PDB file of C-alpha atoms and ligand atoms in Angstrom:
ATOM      1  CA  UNK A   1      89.684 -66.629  83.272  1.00  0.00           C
ATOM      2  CA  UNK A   2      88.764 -69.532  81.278  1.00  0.00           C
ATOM      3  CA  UNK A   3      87.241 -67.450  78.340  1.00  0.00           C
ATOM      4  CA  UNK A   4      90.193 -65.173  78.923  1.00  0.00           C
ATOM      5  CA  UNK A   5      92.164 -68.208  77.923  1.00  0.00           C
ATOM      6  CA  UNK A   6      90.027 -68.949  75.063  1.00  0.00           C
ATOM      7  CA  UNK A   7      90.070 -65.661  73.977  1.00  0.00           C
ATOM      8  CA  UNK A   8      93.845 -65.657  74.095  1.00  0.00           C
ATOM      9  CA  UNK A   9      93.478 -68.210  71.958  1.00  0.00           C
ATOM     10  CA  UNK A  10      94.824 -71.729  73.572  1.00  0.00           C
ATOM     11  CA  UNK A  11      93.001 -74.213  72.344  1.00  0.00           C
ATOM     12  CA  UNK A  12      96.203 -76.758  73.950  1.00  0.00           C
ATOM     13  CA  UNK A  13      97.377 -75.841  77.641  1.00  0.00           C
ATOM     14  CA  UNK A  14     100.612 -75.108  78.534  1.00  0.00           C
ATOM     15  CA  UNK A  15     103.759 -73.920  76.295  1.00  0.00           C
ATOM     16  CA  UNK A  16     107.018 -75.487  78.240  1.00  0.00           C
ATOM     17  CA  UNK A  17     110.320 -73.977  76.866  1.00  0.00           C
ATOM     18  CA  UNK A  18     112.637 -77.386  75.886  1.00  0.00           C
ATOM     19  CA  UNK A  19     115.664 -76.105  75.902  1.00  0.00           C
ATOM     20  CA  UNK A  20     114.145 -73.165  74.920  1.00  0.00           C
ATOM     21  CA  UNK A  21     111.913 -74.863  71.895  1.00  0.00           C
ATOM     22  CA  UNK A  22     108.592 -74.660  72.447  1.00  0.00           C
ATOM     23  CA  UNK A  23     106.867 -78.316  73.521  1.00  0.00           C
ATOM     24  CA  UNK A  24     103.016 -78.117  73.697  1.00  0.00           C
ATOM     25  CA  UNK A  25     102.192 -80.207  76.588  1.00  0.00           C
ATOM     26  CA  UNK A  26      99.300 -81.052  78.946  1.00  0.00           C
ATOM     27  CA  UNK A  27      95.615 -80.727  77.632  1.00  0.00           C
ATOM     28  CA  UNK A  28      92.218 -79.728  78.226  1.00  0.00           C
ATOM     29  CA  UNK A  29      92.370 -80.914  82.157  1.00  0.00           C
ATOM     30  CA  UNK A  30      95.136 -78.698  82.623  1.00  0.00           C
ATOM     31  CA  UNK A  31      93.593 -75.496  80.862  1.00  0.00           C
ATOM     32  CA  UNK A  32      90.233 -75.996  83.271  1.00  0.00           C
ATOM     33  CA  UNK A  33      92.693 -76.198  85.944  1.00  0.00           C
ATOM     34  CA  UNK A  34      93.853 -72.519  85.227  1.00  0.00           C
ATOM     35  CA  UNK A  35      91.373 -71.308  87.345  1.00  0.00           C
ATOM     36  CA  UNK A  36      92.492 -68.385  89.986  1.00  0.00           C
ATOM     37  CA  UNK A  37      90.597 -66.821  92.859  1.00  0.00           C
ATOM     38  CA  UNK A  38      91.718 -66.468  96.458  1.00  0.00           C
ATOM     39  CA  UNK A  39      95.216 -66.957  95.165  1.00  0.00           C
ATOM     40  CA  UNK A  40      94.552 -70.685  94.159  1.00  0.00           C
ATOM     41  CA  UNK A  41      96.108 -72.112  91.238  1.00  0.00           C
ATOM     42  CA  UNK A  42      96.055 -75.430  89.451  1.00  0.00           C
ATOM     43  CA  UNK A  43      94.575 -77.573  90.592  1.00  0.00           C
ATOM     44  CA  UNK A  44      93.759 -75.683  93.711  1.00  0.00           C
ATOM     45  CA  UNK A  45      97.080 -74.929  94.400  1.00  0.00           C
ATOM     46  CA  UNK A  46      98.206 -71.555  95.337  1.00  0.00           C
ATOM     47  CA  UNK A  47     100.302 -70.155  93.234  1.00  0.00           C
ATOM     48  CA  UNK A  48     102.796 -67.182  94.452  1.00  0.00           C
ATOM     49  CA  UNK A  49     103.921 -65.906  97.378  1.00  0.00           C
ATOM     50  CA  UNK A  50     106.707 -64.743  99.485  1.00  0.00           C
ATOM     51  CA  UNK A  51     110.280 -64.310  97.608  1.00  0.00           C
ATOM     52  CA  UNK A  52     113.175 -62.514  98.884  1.00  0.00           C
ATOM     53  CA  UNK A  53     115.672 -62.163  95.448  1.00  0.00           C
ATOM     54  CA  UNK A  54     118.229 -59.204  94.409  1.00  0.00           C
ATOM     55  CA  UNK A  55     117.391 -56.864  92.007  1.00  0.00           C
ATOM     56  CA  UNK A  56     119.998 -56.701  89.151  1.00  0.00           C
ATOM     57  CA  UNK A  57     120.180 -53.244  88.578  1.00  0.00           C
ATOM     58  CA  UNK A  58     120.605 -52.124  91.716  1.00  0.00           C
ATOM     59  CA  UNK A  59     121.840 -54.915  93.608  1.00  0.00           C
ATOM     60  CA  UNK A  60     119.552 -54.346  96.147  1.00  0.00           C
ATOM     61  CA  UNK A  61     117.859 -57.398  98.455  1.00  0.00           C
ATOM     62  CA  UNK A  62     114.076 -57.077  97.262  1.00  0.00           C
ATOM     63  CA  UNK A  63     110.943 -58.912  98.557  1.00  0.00           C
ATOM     64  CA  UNK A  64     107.149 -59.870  97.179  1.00  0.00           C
ATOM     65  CA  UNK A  65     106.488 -56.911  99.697  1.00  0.00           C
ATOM     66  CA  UNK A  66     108.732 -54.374  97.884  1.00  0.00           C
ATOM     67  CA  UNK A  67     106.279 -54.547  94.828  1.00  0.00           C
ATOM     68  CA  UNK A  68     102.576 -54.458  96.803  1.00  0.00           C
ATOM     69  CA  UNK A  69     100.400 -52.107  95.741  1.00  0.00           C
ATOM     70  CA  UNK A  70     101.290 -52.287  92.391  1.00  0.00           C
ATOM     71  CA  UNK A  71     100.489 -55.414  90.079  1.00  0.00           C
ATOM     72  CA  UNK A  72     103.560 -57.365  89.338  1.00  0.00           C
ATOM     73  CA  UNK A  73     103.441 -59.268  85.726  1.00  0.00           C
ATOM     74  CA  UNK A  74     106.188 -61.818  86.239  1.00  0.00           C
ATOM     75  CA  UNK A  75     107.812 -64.242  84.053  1.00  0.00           C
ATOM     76  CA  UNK A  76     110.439 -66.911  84.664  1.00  0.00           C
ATOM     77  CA  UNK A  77     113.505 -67.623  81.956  1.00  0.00           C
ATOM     78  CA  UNK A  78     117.318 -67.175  81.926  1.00  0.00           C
ATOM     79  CA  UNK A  79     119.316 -64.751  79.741  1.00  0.00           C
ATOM     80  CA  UNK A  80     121.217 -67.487  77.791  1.00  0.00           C
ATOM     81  CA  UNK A  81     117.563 -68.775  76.599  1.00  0.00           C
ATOM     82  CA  UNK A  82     118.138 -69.430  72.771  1.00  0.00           C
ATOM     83  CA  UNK A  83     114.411 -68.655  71.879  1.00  0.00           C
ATOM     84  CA  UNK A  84     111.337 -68.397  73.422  1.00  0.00           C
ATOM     85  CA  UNK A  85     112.935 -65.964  76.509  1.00  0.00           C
ATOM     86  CA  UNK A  86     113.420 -63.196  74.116  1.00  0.00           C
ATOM     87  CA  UNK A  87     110.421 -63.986  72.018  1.00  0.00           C
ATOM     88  CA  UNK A  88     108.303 -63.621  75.198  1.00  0.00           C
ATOM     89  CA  UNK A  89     109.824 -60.953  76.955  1.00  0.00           C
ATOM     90  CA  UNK A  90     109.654 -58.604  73.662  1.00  0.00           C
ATOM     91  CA  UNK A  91     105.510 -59.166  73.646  1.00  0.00           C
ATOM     92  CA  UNK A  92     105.670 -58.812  77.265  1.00  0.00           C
ATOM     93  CA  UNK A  93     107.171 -55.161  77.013  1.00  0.00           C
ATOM     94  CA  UNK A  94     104.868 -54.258  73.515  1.00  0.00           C
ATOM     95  CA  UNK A  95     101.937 -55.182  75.352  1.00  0.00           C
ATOM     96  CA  UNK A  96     102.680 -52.882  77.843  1.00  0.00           C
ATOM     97  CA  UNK A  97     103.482 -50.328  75.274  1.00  0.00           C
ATOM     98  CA  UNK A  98     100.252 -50.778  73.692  1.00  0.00           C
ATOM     99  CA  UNK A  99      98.462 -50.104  76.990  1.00  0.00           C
ATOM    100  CA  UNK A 100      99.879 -46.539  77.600  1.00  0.00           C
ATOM    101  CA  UNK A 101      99.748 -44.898  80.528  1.00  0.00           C
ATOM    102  CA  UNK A 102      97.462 -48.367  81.982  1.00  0.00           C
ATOM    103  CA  UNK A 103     100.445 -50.320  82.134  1.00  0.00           C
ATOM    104  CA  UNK A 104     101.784 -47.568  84.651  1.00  0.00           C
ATOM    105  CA  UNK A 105     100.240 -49.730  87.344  1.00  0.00           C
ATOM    106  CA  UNK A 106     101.881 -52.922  86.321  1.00  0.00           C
ATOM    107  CA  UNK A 107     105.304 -53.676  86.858  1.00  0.00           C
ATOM    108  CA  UNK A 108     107.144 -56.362  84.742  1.00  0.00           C
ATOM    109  CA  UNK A 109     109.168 -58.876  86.149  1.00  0.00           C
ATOM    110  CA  UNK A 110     112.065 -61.067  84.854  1.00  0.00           C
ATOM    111  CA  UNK A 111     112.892 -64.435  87.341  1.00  0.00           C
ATOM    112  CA  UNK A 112     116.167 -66.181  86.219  1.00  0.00           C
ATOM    113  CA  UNK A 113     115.384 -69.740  86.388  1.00  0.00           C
ATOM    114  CA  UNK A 114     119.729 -70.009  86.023  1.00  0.00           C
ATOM    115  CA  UNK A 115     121.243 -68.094  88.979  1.00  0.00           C
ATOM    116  CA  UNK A 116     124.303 -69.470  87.966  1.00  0.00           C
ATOM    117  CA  UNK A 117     124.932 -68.095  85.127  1.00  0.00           C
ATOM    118  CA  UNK A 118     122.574 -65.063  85.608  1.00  0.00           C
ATOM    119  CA  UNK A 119     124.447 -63.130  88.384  1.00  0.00           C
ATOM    120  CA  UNK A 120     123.285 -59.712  88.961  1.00  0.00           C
ATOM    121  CA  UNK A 121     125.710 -57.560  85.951  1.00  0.00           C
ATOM    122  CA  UNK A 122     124.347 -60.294  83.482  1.00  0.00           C
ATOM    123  CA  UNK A 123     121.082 -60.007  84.507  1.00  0.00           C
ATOM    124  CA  UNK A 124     120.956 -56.383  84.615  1.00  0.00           C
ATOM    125  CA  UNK A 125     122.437 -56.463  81.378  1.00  0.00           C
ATOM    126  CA  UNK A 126     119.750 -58.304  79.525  1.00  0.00           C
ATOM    127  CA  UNK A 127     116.870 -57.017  81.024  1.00  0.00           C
ATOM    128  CA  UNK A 128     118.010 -53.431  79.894  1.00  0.00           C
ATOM    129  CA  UNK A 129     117.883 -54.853  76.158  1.00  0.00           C
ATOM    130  CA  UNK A 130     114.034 -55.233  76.117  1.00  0.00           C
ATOM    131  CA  UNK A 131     113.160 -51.831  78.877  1.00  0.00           C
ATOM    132  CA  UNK A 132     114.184 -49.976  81.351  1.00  0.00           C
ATOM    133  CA  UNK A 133     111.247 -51.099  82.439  1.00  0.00           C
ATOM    134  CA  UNK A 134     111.533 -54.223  83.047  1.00  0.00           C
ATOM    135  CA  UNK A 135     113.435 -55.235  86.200  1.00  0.00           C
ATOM    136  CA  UNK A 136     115.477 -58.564  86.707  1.00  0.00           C
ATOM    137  CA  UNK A 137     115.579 -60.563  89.634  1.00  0.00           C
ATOM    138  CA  UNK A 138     118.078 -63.248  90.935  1.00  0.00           C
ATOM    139  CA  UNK A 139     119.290 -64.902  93.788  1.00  0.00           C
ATOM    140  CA  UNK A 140     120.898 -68.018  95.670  1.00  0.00           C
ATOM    141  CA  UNK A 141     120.004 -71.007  93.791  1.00  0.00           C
ATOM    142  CA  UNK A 142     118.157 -71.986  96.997  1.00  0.00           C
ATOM    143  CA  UNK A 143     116.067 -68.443  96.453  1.00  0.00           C
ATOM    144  CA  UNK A 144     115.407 -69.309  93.332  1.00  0.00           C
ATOM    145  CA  UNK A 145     114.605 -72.765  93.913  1.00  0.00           C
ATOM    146  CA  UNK A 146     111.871 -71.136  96.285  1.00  0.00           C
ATOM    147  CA  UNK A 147     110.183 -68.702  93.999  1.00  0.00           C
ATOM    148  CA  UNK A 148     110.112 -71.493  91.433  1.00  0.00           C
ATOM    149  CA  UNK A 149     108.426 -73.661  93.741  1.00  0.00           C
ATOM    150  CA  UNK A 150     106.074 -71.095  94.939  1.00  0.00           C
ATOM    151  CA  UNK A 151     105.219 -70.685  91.201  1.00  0.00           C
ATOM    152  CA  UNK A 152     105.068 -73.836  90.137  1.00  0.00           C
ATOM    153  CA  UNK A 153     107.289 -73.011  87.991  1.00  0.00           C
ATOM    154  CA  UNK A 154     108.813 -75.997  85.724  1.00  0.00           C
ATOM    155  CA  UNK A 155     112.246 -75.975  85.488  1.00  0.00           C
ATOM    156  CA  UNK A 156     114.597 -78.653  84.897  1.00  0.00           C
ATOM    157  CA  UNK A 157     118.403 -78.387  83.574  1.00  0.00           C
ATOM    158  CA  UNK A 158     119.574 -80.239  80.358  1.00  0.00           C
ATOM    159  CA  UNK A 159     123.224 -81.317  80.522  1.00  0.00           C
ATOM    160  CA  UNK A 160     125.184 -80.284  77.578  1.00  0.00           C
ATOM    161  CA  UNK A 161     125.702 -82.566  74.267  1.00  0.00           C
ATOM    162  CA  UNK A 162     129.620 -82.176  74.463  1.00  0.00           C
ATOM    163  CA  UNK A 163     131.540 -81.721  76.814  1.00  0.00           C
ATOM    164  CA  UNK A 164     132.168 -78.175  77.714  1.00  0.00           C
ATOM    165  CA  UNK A 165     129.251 -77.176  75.617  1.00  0.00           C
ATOM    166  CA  UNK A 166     126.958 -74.764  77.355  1.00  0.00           C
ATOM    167  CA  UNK A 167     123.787 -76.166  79.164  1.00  0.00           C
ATOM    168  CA  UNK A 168     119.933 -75.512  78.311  1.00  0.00           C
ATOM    169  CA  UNK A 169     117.622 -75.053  80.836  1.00  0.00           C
ATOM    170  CA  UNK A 170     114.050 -76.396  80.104  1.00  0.00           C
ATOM    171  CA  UNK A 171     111.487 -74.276  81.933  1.00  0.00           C
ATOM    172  CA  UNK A 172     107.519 -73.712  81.466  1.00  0.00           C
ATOM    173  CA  UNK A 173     106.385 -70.022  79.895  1.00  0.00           C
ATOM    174  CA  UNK A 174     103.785 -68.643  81.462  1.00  0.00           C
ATOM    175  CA  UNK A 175     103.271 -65.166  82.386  1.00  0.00           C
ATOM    176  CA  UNK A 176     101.653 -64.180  85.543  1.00  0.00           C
ATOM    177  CA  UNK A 177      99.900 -61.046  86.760  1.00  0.00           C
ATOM    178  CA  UNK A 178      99.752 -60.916  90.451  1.00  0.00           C
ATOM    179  CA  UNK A 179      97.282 -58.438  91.945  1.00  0.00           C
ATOM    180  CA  UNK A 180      98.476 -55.311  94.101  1.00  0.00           C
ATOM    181  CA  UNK A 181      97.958 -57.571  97.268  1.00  0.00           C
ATOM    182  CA  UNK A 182     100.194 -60.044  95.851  1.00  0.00           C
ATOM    183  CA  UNK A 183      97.733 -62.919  95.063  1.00  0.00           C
ATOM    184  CA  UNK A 184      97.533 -64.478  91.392  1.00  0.00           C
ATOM    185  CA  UNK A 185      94.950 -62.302  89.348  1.00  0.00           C
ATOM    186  CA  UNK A 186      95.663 -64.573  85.525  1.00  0.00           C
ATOM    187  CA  UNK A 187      97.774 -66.541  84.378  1.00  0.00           C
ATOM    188  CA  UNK A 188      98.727 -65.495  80.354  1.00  0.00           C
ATOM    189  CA  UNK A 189      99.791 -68.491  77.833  1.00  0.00           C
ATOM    190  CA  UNK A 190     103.329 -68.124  76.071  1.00  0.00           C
ATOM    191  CA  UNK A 191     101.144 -67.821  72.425  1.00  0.00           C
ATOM    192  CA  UNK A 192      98.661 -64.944  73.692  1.00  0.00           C
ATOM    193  CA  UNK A 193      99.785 -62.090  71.113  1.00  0.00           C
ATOM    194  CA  UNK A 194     101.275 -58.663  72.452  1.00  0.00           C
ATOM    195  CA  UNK A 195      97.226 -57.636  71.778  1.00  0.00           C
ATOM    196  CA  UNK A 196      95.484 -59.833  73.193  1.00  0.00           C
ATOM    197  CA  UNK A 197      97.805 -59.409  76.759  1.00  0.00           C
ATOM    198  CA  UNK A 198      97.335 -55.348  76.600  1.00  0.00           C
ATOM    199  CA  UNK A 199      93.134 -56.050  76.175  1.00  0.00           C
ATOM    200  CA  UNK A 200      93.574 -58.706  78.888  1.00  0.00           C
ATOM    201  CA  UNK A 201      95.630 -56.503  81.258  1.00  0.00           C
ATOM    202  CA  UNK A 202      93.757 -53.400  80.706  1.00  0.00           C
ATOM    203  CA  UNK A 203      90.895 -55.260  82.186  1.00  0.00           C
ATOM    204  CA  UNK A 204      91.568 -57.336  84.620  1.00  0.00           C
ATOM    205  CA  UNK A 205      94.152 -53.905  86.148  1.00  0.00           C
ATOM    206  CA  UNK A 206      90.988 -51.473  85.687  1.00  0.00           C
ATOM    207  CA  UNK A 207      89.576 -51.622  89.191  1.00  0.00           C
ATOM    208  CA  UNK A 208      91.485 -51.952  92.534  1.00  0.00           C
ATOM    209  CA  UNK A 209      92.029 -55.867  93.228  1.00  0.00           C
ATOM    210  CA  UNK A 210      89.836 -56.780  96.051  1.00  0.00           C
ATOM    211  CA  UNK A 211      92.682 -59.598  96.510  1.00  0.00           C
TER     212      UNK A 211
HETATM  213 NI1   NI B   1     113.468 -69.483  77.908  1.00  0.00          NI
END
């Protein structure tokens, strides 16, 4: 994972969306920390795990089960994201292009970090911009708080210059592929290239996860 990293070409750690500007932060502690296996994440912590959200095309009450046996490549944003959000979701879906029929057994995932303002139409909405492909979830705030959490997911919101004005949401950009039984398989920087995520995927999705 960590020469996948280098290969993907992070020499810095972790991309955090300000606002939706991307902030390098964190260093090389952080990128040896990016280390998964048995579900553990940084630092040893697991990342992942249960969710119950609501599918915005269908409105439909989904859960980490609904998408086992399959491996789930999840990112975390909200549809009024100025920037990076569109940037990454657009080399999300061309990286799955580029795979062909591979990417068959990966299915991309969309978290709103801003239930508020992402409600289900909105969501559903968005998501349909970059592919059909590409399904949206949302929730309660308190189920999104949850999947956030079990992501480690960096999210903080950033009140408005003027009154009135709409709000930012500052969130981290990772991208993470979650293995058919549901346990962190990589996690992809926001600056890996559309290529270098369909070479990446295409290997670590080639054999049956054995976690
Ligand atoms: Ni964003």
């Amino acid at each position: 994972m960590i020469r996948a990293l280098r290969r993907i070409g992070i020499g810095l750690a972790a991309l955090v969306a300000i606002g939706c500007f991307a902030l390098v932060i964190g260093g090389p502690g952080l990128l040896k920390a990016l280390q998964p296996g048995d579900g553990a994440g940084v630092a040893g912590v697991p990342i992942g795990g249960p969710f119950t959200l609501t599918d915005a095309r269908t409105g439909a009450r989904v859960t980490d089960a609904n998408y086992r046996g399959q491996w789930m490549l999840v990112y975390f944003g909200y549809t009024f994201c100025p920037d990076v959000c569109p940037t990454d979701l657009q080399k999300m879906v061309a990286a799955l292009t580029a795979m062909g029929p591979a990417a068959d057994r990966i299915t991309p995932i969309f978290i709103t970090v801003d239930p508020a303002r992402d409600n289900a139409a909105v969501l559903a909405r968005y998501v349909g911009l970059f592919s059909p492909r590409l399904v949206g979830l949302t929730g309660s705030a308190a189920q999104v708080d949850a999947v956030t959490a079990a992501y480690r997911v960096y999210v903080q919101k950033v009140p408005p210059a003027s009154p009135g004005a709409p709000y930012l949401v500052n969130h981290s950009a990772f991208m993470y592929l979650m293995s058919p039984k549901g346990k962190l398989a990589a996690i992809f920087p926001a600056d890996a290239t559309a290529q270098d995520l369909a070479r990446q995927m295409a290997k670590d999705t080639a054999t049956p996860a054995a976690s």
